[in-house]
Structure formats: structure tokens, C-alpha cells
Short mmCIF file of C-alpha atoms and ligand atoms in Angstrom, two decimals:
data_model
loop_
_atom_site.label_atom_id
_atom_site.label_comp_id
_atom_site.label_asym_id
_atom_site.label_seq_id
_atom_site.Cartn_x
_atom_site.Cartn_y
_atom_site.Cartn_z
CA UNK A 1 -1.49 -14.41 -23.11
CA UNK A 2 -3.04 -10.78 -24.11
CA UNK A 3 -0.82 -8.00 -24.44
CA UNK A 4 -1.55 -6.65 -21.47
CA UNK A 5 -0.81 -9.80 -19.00
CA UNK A 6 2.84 -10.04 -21.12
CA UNK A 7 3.62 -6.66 -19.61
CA UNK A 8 4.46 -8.31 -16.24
CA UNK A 9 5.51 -11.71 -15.22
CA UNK A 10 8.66 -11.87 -15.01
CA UNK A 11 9.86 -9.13 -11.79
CA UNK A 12 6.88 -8.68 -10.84
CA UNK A 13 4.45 -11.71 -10.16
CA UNK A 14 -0.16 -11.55 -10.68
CA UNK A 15 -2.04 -13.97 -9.31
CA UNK A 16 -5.65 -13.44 -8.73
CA UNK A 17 -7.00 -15.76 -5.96
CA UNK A 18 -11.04 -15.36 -4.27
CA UNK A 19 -11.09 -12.13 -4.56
CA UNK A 20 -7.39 -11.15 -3.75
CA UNK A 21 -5.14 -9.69 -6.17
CA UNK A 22 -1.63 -11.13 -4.73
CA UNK A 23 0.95 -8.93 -6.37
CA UNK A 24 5.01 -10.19 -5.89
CA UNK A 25 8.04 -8.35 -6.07
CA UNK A 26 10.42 -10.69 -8.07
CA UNK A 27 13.37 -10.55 -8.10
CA UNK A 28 14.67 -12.55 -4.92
CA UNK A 29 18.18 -12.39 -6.08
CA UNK A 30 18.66 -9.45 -5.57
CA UNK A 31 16.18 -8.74 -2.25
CA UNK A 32 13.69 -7.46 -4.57
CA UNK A 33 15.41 -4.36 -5.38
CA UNK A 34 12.88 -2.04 -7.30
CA UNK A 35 14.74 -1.62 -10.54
CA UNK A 36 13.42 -0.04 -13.77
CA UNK A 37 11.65 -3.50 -14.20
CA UNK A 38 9.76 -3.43 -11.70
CA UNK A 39 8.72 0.43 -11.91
CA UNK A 40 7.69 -1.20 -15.51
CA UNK A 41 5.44 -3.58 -14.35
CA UNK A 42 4.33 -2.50 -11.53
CA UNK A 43 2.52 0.19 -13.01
CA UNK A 44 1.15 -2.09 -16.00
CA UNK A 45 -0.26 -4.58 -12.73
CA UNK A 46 -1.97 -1.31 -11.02
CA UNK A 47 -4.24 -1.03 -14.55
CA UNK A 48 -4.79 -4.47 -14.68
CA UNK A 49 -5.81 -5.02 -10.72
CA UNK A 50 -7.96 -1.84 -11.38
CA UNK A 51 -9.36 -3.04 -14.16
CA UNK A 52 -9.93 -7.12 -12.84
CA UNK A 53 -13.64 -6.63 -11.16
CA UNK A 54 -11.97 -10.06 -9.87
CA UNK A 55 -9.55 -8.55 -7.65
CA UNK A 56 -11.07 -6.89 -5.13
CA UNK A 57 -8.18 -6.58 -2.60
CA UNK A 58 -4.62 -5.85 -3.26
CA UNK A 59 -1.80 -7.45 -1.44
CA UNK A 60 1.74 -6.57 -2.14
CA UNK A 61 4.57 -8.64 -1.08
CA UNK A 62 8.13 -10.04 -1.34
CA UNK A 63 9.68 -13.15 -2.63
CA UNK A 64 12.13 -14.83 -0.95
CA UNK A 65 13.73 -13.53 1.55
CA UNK A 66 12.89 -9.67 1.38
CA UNK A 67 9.80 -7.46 0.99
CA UNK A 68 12.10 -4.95 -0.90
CA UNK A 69 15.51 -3.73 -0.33
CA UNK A 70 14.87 -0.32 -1.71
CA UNK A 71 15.81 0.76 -4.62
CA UNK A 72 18.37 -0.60 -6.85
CA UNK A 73 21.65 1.44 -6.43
CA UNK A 74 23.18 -0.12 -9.57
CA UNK A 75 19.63 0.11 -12.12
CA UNK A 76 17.83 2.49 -10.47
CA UNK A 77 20.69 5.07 -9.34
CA UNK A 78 24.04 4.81 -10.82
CA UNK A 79 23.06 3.81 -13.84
CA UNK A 80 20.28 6.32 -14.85
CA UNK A 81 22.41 8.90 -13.29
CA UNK A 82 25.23 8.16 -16.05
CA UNK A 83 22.84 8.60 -18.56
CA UNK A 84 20.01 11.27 -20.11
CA UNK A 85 18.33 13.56 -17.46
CA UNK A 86 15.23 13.60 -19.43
CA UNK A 87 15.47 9.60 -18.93
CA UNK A 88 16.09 9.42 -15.28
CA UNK A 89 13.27 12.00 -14.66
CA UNK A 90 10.68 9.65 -16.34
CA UNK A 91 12.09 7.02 -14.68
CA UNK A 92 11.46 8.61 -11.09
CA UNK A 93 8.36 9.72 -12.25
CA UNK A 94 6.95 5.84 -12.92
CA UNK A 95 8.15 4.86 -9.47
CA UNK A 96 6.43 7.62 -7.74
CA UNK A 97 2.94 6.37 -10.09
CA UNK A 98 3.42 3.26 -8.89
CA UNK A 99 4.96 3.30 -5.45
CA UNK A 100 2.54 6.37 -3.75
CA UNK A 101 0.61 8.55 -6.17
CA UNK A 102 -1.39 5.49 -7.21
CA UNK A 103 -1.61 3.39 -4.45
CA UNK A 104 -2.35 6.32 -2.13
CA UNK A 105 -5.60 6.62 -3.83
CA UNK A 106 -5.67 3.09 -5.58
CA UNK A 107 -9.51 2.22 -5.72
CA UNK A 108 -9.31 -0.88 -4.09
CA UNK A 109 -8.17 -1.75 -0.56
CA UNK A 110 -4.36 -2.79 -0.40
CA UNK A 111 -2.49 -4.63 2.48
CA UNK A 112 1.64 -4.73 2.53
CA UNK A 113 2.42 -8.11 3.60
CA UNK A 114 6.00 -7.02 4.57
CA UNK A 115 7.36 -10.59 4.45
CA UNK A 116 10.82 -9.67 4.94
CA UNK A 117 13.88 -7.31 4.69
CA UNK A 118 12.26 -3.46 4.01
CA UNK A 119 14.47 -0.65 3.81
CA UNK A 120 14.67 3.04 2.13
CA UNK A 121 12.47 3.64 -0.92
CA UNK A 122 9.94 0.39 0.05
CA UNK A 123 8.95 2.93 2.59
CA UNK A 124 7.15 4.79 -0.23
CA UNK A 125 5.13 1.79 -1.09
CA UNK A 126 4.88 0.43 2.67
CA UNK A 127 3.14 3.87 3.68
CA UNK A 128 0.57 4.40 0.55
CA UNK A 129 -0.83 1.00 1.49
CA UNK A 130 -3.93 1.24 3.35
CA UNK A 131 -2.70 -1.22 5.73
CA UNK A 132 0.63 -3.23 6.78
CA UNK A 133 1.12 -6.55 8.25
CA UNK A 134 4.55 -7.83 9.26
CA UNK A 135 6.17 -10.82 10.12
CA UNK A 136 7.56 -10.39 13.59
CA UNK A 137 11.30 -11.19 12.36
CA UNK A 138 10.87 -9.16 9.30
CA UNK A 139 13.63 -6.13 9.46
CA UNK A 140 13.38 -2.60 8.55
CA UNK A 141 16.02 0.40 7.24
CA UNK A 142 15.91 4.07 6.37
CA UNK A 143 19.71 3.27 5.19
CA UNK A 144 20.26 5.92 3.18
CA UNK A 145 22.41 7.51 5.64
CA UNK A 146 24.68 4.62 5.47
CA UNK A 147 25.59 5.40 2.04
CA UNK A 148 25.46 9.01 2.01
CA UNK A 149 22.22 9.97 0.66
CA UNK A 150 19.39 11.99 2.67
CA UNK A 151 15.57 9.70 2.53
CA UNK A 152 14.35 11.17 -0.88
CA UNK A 153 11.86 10.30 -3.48
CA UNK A 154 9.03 10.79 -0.95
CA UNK A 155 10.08 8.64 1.70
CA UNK A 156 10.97 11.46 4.15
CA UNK A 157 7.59 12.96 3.83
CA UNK A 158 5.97 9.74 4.20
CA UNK A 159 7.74 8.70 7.06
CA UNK A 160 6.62 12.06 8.65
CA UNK A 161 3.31 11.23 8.07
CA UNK A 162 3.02 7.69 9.82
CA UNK A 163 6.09 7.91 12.46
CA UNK A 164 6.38 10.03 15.64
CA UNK A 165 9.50 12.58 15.45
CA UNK A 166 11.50 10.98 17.80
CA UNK A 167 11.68 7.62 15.37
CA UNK A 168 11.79 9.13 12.40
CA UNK A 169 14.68 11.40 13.09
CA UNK A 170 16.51 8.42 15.34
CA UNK A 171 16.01 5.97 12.30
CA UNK A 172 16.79 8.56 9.51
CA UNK A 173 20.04 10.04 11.21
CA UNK A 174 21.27 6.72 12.60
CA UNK A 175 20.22 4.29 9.63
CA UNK A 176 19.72 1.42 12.36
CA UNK A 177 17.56 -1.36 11.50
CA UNK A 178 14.51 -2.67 13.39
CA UNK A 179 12.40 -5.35 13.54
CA UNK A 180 8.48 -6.09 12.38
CA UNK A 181 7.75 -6.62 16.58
CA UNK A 182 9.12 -2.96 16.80
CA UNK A 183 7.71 -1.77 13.54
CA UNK A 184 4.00 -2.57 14.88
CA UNK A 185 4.50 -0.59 18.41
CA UNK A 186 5.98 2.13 15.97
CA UNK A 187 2.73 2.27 14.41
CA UNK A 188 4.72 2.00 11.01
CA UNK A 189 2.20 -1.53 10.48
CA UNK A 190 -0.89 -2.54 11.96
CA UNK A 191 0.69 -5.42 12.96
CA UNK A 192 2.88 -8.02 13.70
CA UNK A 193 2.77 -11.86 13.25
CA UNK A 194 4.37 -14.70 13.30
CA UNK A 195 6.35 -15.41 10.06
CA UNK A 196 4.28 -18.60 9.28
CA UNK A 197 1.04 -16.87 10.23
CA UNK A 198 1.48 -14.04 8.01
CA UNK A 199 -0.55 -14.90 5.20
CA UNK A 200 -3.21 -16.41 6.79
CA UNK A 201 -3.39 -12.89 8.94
CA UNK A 202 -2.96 -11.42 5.71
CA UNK A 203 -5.93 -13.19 4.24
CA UNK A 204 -8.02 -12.80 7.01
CA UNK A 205 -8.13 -9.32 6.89
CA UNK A 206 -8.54 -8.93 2.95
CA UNK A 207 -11.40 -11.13 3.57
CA UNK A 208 -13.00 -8.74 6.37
CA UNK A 209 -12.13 -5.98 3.79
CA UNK A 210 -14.36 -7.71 1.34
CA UNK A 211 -17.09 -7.60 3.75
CA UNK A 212 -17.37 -3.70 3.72
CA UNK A 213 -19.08 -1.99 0.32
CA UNK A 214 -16.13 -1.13 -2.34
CA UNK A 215 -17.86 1.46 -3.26
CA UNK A 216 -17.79 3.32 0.64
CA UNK A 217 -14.29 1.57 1.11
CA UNK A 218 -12.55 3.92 -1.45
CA UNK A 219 -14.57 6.73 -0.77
CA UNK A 220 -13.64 6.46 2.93
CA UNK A 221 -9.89 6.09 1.92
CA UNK A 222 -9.57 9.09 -0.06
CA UNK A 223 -11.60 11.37 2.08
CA UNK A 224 -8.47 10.75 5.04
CA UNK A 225 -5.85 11.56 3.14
CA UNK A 226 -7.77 14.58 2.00
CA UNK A 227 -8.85 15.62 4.99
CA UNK A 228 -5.65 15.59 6.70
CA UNK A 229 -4.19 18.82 4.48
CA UNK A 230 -7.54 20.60 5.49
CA UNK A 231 -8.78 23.10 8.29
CA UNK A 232 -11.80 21.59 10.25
CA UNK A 233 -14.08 24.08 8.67
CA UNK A 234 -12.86 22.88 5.22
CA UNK A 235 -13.16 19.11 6.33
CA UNK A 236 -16.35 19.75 7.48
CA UNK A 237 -17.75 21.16 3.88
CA UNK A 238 -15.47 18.69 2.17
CA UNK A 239 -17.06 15.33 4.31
CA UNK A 240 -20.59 16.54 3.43
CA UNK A 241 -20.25 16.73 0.01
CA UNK A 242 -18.11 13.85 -0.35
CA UNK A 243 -21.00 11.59 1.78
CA UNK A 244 -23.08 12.65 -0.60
CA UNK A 245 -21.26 12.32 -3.64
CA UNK A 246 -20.67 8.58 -2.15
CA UNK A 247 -24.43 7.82 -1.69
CA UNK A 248 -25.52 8.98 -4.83
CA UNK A 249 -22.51 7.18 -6.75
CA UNK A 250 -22.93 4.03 -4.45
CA UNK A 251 -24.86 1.30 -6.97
CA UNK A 252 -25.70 -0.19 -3.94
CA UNK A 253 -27.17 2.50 -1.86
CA UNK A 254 -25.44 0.94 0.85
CA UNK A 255 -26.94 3.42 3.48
CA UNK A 256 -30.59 2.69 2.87
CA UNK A 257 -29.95 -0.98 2.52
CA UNK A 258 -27.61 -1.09 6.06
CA UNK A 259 -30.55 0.98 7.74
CA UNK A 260 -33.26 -1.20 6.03
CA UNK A 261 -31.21 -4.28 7.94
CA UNK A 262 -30.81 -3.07 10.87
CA UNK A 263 -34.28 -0.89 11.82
CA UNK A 264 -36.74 -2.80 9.78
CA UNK A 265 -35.55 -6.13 9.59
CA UNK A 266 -33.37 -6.21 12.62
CA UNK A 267 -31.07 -8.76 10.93
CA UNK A 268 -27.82 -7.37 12.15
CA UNK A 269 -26.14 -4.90 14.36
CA UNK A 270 -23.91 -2.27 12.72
CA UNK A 271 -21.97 -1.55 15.92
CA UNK A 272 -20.76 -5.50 14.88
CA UNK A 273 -20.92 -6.11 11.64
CA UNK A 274 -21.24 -4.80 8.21
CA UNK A 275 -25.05 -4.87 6.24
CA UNK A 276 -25.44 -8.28 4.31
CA UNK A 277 -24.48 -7.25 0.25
CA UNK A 278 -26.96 -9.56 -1.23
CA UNK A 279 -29.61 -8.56 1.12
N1 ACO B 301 20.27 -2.37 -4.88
C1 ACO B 301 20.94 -3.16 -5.71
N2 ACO B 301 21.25 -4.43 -5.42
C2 ACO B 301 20.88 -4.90 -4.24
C3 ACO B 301 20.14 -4.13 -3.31
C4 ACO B 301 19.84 -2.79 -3.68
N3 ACO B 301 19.12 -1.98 -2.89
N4 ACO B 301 19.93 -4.88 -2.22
C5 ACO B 301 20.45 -6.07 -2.46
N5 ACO B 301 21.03 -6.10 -3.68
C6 ACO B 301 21.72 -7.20 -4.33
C7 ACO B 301 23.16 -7.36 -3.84
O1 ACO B 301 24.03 -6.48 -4.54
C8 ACO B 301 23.40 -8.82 -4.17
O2 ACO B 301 23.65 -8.93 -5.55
P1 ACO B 301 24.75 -9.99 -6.11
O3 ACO B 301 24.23 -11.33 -5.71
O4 ACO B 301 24.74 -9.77 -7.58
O5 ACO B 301 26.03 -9.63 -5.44
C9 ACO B 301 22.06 -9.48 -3.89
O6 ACO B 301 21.08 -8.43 -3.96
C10 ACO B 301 21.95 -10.11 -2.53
O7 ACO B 301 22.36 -9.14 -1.58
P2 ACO B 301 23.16 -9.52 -0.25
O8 ACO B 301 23.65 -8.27 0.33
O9 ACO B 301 24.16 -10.60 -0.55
O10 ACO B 301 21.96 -10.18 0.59
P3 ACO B 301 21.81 -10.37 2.18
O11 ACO B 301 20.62 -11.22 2.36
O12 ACO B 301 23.09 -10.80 2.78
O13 ACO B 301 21.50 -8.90 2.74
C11 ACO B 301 20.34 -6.78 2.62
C12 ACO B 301 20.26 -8.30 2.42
C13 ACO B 301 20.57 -6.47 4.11
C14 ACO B 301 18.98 -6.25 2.16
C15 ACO B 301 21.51 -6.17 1.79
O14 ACO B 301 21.42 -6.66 0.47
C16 ACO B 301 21.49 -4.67 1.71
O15 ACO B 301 21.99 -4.01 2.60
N6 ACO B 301 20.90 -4.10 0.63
C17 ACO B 301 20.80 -2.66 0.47
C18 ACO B 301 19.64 -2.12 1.28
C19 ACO B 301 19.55 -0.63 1.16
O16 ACO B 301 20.34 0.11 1.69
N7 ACO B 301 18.50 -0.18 0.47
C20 ACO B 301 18.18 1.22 0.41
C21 ACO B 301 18.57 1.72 -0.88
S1 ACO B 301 18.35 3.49 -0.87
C22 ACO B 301 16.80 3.76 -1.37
O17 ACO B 301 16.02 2.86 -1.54
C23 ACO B 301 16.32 5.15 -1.60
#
């Protein structure tokens, strides 16, 4: 084992499997709880899924019973709150790397699989993937009401981002739970499955994912969230340039190739299906 694989492993499970990067939050005992551990390795799997041109699809999930049940009010609150500011800043400052300032822009796709129980700071996490997938009985709490704490971190603002007003504010002022059936009509995931189809939904759409050029993928990715804080007239500059940043970065050339497909060859239609990659 190189230095770098021994820096996870033990909360927070790597496997690497066709082309999906299945990353698990371990610590079933305690509902996956993100605890100091897991802020640990969770940032040391980020470099290594980055790194792995293997891993070309992220999927975060849960073992056991829970996706995550927040964070860890004994490891992650009272304790660091007993002890050194300067410590308990850098801790809060790994979680946000790991749970939204990377993944928001992590280079590769990545899917929550949101297998189970999901409450308060997995929000973070839950949001900054790309995309979520649910199982229909999996359940869902902003509870920090319940124990006399206001949504913070970033888990207000991201909350504000993907839920309409009228949720947000009922779940964040009542702290009631709800289920992956309501998450989906929420918009909170894209969807909702049943619990024994989840990873095969899961898979399936990592595997359309891998379809599409990486390259455009992540360059599609980070122009939304960009493009959300601007004006239209800024957007509109911004998209340009970043289209043409993309096709001249793009070792593919993906836009030459997909029109070469589709008006020379006539091999494929667009409107269905992405260009063939070895074409
Ligand atoms: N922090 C610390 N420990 C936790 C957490 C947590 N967020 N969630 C669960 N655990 C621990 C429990 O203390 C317990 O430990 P123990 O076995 O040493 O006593 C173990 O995990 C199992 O928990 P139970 O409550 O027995 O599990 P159950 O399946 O009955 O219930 C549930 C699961 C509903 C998730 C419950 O554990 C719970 O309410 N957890 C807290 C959820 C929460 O409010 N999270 C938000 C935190 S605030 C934030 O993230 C910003």
C-alpha cells in the first residue's frame, strides 16, 4: 500500500470499479457521522479520485444504514469546541474542502447515492454533487433546530440554492423529516428509486455520464455554477470565452469530431446521442 492509499481506508472506503470511483462513508456505527476522520480522508480520496485517470465518475454513498447523519456532535462539535480555536477553524475549513468547495467544482462527474438516513451538514455534500439519486425509503433532516442550532457551515445557503422557499423555511424551522419519494418532487434529488434498485440506477447513469466527453462534462459543470452569480450580459461574455477556452483545451476536439459524425458521416444523431469517442 503507497502512502497515499494508507491515508483512507478505514472511515472512509475507495474502490475503483469500470470506470466508477465508489467512495463510502464508514462508519455505520455511528450513521456515518462526518467526524474529523472522515474530513481526513475524505479530502486525501478527492486527490486520489482526481488523480486515478481510472475513475472517471464519482459516487458517494453510505454504509449501512445511513448516507450520513450530519455531523458528529460529540467529534466534530463538542469536542473541537472545548479545545484550540485555531484547531476547530482548520477543522471546519477541511470539511468545507471536502464537502462543497471541492466537489462543487470537482473535475469529474459525481452522483450522491443517498442510500439512507441524510440529515443537517450531509446537505453540504448532497447539494455540491452534480446529481442525487435516492432510495425511495431513504429519510431526510435539516435537524438542527431540534437541538438548538441554526443550518450553518453552508448548508443554509445551499439549501437556498436547490429548494423552493416554502420547503426550505418549513424544513429548517420545523426540523421534520422527509422521505427520498418526497425529496425527488422537492427537486432536492433527481430521483427516487427503489431501495434495491438504487445502485443499478446509480450505475446506469454514471455509465451514460461516461458517454459524454470529460473534458466538455467539467467545463459544462463549472460554467452553471458560474453563471448563476452573473448578469445575462456577463453570462453572455463569460459562455463565449469559456466555449472557447473548452474547444481549444478539449484533446479531443469534441466539436469537430461530433459535427464530422453527424454531417459527413451521418453515423449518429446528436438530438439522441452523444458523438462516438473512438470515432
Ligand atoms: N453525531 C454523533 N453521533 C451520532 C450522530 C451524529 N450526528 N448520529 C448518530 N450518532 C451515533 C449515536 O450517538 C449512536 O452512537 P452509540 O451507539 O455510541 O450510542 C449511533 O450513532 C447510532 O445512533 P442511533 O440514534 O442509535 O441510531 P438510529 O438508527 O436509531 O437513529 C438517527 C438514526 C435518526 C440518524 C439518529 O442517530 C439521529 O438522530 N442522529 C442525529 C442526526 C442529526 O441531527 N444530525 C445533524 C447534526 S447537525 C449538523 O450536521 C450540522
Amino acid at each position: 500500500m503507497t502512502e497515499a492509499q494508507a491515508a483512507w481506508g478505514r472511515e472512509v472506503l475507495l474502490s475503483v470499479e469500470d470506470g466508477i470511483a465508489w467512495v463510502t462513508l464508514n462508519r455505520p456505527d455511528k450513521r456515518n457521522a462526518i467526524n474529523p476522520g472522515i474530513v481526513r480522508e475524505m479530502n486525501a480520496v478527492l486527490d486520489a479520485v482526481e488523480e486515478d485517470d481510472a475513475a472517471r465518475v464519482l459516487v458517494l454513498t453510505g454504509a449501512g444504514s445511513a448516507f450520513s447523519a450530519g455531523q458528529d456532535l460529540k467529534e466534530y462539535f463538542r469536542e473541537p469546541d472545548q479545545g484550540p480555536p485555531l484547531a476547530r477553524e482548520r477543522l471546519l475549513s477541511a470539511n468545507a474542502a471536502w464537502q462543497w468547495r471541492r466537489m462543487r467544482f470537482f473535475p469529474k462527474p459525481t452522483i450522491a447515492m443517498v442510500n439512507g438516513w441524510c440529515f443537517g451538514g450531509a446537505f453540504q455534500v448532497l447539494i455540491a454533487c452534480d446529481l442525487a439519486i435516492a432510495a425511495e425509503d431513504a429519510r431526510f433532516g435539516l435537524s438542527e433546530i431540534n437541538w438548538g442550532i441554526i443550518p450553518a457551515g453552508i448548508v443554509t445557503r445551499a439549501v437556498a440554492d436547490v429548494m423552493s422557499q416554502r420547503d426550505a423555511l418549513y424544513y429548517i424551522m420545523t426540523g421534520e423529516t422527509f422521505d427520498g419519494r418526497e425529496a425527488a418532487a422537492m427537486r432536492l434529488v433527481n430521483r427516487a428509486v427503489p431501495a434495491d434498485r438504487l445502485r443499478a440506477e446509480t450505475e446506469a447513469l454514471a455509465r451514460r455520464l461516461m458517454e459524454k466527453n470529460p473534458h466538455v462534462l467539467r467545463a459544462a459543470k463549472t460554467a452553471y455554477h458560474h453563471v448563476r452569480q452573473m448578469s445575462w450580459e456577463q453570462a453572455f461574455d463569460y459562455l463565449l470565452a469559456k466555449s472557447d477556452q473548452t474547444k481549444y483545451r478539449d484533446p479531443e476536439r469534441g466539436d469537430q469530431e461530433g459535427m464530422r459524425q453527424f454531417l459527413d458521416e451521418k453515423s449518429y444523431r446528436p438530438g439522441l446521442q452523444a458523438y462516438r469517442r473512438d470515432g
